[in-house]
Short mmCIF file of C-alpha atoms in Angstrom, two decimals:
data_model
loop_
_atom_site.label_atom_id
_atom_site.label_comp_id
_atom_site.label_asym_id
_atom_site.label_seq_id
_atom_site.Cartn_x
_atom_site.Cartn_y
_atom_site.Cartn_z
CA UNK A 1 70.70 14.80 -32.09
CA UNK A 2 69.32 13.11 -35.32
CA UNK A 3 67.75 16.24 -37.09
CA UNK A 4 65.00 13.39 -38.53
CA UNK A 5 64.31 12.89 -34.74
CA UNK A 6 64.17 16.60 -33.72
CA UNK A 7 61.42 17.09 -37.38
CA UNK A 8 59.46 14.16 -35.65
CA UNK A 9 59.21 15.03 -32.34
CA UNK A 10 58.23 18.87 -33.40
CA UNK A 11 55.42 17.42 -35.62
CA UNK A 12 54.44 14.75 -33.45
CA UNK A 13 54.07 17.95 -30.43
CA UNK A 14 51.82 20.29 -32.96
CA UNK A 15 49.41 16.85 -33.45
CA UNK A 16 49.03 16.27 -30.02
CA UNK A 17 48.03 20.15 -29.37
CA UNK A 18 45.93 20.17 -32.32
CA UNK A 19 44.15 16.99 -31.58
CA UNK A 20 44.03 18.04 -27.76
CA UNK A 21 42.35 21.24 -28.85
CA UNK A 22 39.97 19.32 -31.09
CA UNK A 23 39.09 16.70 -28.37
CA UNK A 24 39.86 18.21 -24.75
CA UNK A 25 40.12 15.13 -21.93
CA UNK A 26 41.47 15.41 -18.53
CA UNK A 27 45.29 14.65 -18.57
CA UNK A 28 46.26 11.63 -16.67
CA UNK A 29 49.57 11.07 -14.43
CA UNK A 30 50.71 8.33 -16.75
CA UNK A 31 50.65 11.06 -20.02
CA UNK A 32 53.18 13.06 -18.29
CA UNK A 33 55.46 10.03 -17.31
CA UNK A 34 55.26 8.66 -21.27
CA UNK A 35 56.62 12.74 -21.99
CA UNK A 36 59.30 11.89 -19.42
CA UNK A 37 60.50 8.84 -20.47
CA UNK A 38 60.90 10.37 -23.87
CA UNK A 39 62.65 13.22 -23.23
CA UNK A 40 64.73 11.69 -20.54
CA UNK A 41 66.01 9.13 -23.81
CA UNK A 42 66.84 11.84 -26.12
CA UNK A 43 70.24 13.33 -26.46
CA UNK A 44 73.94 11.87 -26.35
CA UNK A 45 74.96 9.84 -23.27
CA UNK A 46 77.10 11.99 -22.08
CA UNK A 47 75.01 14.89 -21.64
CA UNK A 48 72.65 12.05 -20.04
CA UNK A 49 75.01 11.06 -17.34
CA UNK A 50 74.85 14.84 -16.35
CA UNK A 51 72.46 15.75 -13.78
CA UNK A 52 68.90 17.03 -15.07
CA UNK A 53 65.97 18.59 -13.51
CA UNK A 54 62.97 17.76 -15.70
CA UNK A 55 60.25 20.73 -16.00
CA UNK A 56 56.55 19.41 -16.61
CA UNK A 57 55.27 21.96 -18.25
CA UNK A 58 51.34 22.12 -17.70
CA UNK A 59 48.31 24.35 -18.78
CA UNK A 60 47.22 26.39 -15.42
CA UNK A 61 43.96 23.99 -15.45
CA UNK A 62 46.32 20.95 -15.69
CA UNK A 63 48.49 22.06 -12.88
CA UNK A 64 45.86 22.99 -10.25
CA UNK A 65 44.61 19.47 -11.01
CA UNK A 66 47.62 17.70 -9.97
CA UNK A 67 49.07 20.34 -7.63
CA UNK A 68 47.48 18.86 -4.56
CA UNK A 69 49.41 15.44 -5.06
CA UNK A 70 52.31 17.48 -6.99
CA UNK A 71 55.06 16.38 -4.26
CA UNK A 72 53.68 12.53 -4.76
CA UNK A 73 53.54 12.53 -8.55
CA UNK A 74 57.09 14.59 -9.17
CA UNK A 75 59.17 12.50 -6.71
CA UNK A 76 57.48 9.12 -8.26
CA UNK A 77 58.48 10.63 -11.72
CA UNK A 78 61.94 11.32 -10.73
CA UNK A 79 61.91 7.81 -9.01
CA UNK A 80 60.99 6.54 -12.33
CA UNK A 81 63.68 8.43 -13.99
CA UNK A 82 66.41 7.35 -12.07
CA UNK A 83 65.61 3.89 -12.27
CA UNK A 84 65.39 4.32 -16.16
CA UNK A 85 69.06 5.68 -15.74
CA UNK A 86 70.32 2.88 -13.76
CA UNK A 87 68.36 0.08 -16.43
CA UNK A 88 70.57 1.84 -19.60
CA UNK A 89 73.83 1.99 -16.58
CA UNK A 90 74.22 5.80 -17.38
CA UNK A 91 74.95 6.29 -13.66
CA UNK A 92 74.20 10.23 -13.84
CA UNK A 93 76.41 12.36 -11.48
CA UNK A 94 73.08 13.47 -9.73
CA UNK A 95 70.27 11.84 -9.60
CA UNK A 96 67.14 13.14 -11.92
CA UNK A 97 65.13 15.97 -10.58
CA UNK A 98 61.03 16.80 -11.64
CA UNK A 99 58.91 19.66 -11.10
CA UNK A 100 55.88 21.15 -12.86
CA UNK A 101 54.96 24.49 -13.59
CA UNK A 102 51.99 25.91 -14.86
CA UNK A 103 51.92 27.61 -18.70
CA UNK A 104 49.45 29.51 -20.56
CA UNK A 105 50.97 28.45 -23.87
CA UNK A 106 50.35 24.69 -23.35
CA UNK A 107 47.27 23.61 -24.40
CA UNK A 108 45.00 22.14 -21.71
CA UNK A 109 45.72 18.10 -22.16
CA UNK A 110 49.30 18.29 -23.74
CA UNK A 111 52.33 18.78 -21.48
CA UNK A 112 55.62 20.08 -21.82
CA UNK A 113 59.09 18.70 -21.02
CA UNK A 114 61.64 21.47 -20.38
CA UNK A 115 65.64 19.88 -19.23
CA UNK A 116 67.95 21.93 -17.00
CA UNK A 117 71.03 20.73 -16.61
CA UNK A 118 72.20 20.91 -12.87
CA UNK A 119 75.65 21.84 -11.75
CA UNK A 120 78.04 18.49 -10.86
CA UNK A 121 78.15 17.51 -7.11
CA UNK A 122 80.10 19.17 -4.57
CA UNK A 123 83.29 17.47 -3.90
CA UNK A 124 86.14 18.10 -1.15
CA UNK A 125 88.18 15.84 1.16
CA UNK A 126 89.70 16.30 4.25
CA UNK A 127 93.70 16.17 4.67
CA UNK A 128 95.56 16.50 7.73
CA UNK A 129 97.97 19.14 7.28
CA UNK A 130 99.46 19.39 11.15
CA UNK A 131 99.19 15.89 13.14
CA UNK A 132 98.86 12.04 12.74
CA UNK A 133 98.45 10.10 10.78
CA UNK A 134 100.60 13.25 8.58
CA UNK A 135 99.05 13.72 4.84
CA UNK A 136 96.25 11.61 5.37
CA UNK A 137 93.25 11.85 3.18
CA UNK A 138 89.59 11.67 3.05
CA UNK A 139 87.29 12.02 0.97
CA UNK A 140 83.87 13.51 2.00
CA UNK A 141 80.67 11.45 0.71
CA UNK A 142 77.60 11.07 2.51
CA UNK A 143 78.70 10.57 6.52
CA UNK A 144 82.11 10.77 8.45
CA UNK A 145 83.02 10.42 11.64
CA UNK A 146 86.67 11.93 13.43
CA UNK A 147 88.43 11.35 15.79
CA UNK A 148 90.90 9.45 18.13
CA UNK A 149 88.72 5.91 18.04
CA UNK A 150 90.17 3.76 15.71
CA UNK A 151 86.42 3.18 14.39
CA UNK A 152 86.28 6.47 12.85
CA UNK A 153 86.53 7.29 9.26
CA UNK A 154 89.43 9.06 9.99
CA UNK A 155 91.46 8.08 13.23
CA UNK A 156 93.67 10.57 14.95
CA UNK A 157 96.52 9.88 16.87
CA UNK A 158 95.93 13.10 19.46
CA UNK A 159 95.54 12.70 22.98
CA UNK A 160 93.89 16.02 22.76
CA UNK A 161 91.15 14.56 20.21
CA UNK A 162 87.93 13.18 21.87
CA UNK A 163 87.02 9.44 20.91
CA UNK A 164 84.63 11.05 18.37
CA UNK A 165 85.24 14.55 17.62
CA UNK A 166 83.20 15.82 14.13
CA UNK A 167 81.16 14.89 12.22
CA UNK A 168 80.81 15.88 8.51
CA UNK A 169 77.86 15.28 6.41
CA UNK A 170 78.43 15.86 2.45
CA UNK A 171 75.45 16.89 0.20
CA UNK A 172 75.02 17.60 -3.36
CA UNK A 173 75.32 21.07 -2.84
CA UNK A 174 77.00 21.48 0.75
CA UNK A 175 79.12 19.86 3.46
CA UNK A 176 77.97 20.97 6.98
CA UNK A 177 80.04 20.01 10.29
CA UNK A 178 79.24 19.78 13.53
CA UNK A 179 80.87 19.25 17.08
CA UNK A 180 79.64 15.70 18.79
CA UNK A 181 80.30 16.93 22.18
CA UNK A 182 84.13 17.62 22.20
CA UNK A 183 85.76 17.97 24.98
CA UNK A 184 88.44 20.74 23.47
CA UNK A 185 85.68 21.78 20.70
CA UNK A 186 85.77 22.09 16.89
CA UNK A 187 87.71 25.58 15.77
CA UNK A 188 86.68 26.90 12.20
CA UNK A 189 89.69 29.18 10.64
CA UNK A 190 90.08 30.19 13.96
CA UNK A 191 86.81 30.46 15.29
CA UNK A 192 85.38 28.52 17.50
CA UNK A 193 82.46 26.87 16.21
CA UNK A 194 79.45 23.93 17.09
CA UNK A 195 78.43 23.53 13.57
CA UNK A 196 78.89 25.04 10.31
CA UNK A 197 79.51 24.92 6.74
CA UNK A 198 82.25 23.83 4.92
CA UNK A 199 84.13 25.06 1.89
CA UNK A 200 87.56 24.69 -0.19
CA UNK A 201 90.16 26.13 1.48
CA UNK A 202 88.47 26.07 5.13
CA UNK A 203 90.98 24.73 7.98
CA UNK A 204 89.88 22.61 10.79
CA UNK A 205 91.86 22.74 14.14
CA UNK A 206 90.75 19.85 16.37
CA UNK A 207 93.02 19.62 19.48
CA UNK A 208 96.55 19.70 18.24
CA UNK A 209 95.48 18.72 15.20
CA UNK A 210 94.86 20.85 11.60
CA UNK A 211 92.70 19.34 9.07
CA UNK A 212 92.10 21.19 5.75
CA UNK A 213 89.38 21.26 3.24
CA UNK A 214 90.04 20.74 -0.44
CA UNK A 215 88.81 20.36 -3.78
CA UNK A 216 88.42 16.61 -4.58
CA UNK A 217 87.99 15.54 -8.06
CA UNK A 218 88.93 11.63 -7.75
CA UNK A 219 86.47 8.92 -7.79
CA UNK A 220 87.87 7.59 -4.63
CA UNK A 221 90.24 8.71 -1.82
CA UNK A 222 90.94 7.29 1.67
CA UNK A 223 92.96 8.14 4.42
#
């Protein structure tokens, strides 16, 4: 960062405490999204692209203010945010994250913008290790569906499979499975199981059929 930048954002902070001290006003919504905007600009690009969570840092009087519409005001910010990101096409691995917390060192009227930087995604895909179609790959983002219909995400050729078999969901920071009414059931490293969580290394037995769970780092993959 410009050091000129980093001088004139201190002294610009110290004026804004010192005048807020002098002349005390309720703090308004829109003062804490002008914070955000310009802290969400500073920095490099790439350490923008990472994911952020953005800490509004309030006086305790501030923050009971807003805490009763805090879930509102922090998703709208982080709303904001992300559409900032998309405007500059930073396309950030996560989207931005905002929540406030109260702070006896902020002066009543200023606020405080604190970044965290939040760890990348989880990625895996699915590859069939025993069965058909053999070595195919998938990778797992958002919804997918298995089993023997051709419609699924990932169609197996096992008369053993049901029409649709699993389903995985993939999160940020999971990927949770569960059995859509099987007829020969889901089995988890040997275990039968209805639902569960998912993690590198994990096999899948559906039928005849092993599927295993891997680390995916590729920006696409398809079976």
């Amino acid at each position: 960062m410009n050091p000129f930048a980093t001088l004139e954002a201190v002294c610009a902070n110290a004026v804004e405490r010192a005048f807020a001290a002098a002349f005390p006003s309720p703090l308004e919504p829109v003062q804490v999204a002008r914070k955000l905007v310009a802290a969400f600009e500073q920095g490099p690009a790439d350490a923008r692209r990472a994911g952020r969570r953005f800490v509004v840092q309030l006086n305790p009087a501030d923050y009971a203010r807003f805490e009763g519409e805090g879930a509102y005001l922090t998703q709208f910010w982080a709303t904001m945010l992300g559409r900032l990101g998309e405007r500059e096409g930073l396309n950030p691995r996560r989207p931005p994250q905002v929540i406030m917390a109260p702070l006896a060192q902020v002066a009543a009227g200023t606020v405080g913008i604190d970044i965290e930087t939040l760890p990348d995604p989880l990625q895996l895909a699915l590859r069939v290790r025993k069965g058909i179609p053999p070595g195919a790959r998938l990778a797992l983002r958002d919804s997918v569906v298995v089993g023997r219909d051709p419609s699924c995400n990932l169609a197996l050729g096992d008369p053993r499979v049901s029409r649709r078999h699993l389903q995985i969901v993939a999160g940020l920071d999971e990927v949770r499975f569960v059995d859509l009414d099987s007829a020969n059931g889901v089995f988890l490293n040997g275990e039968r199981a209805s639902a569960g969580q998912l993690r590198g290394g994990d096999l899948l037995k559906l039928g005849d059929t092993e599927l295993a769970i891997e680390p995916d780092d590729r920006a696409e993959a398809s079976a």
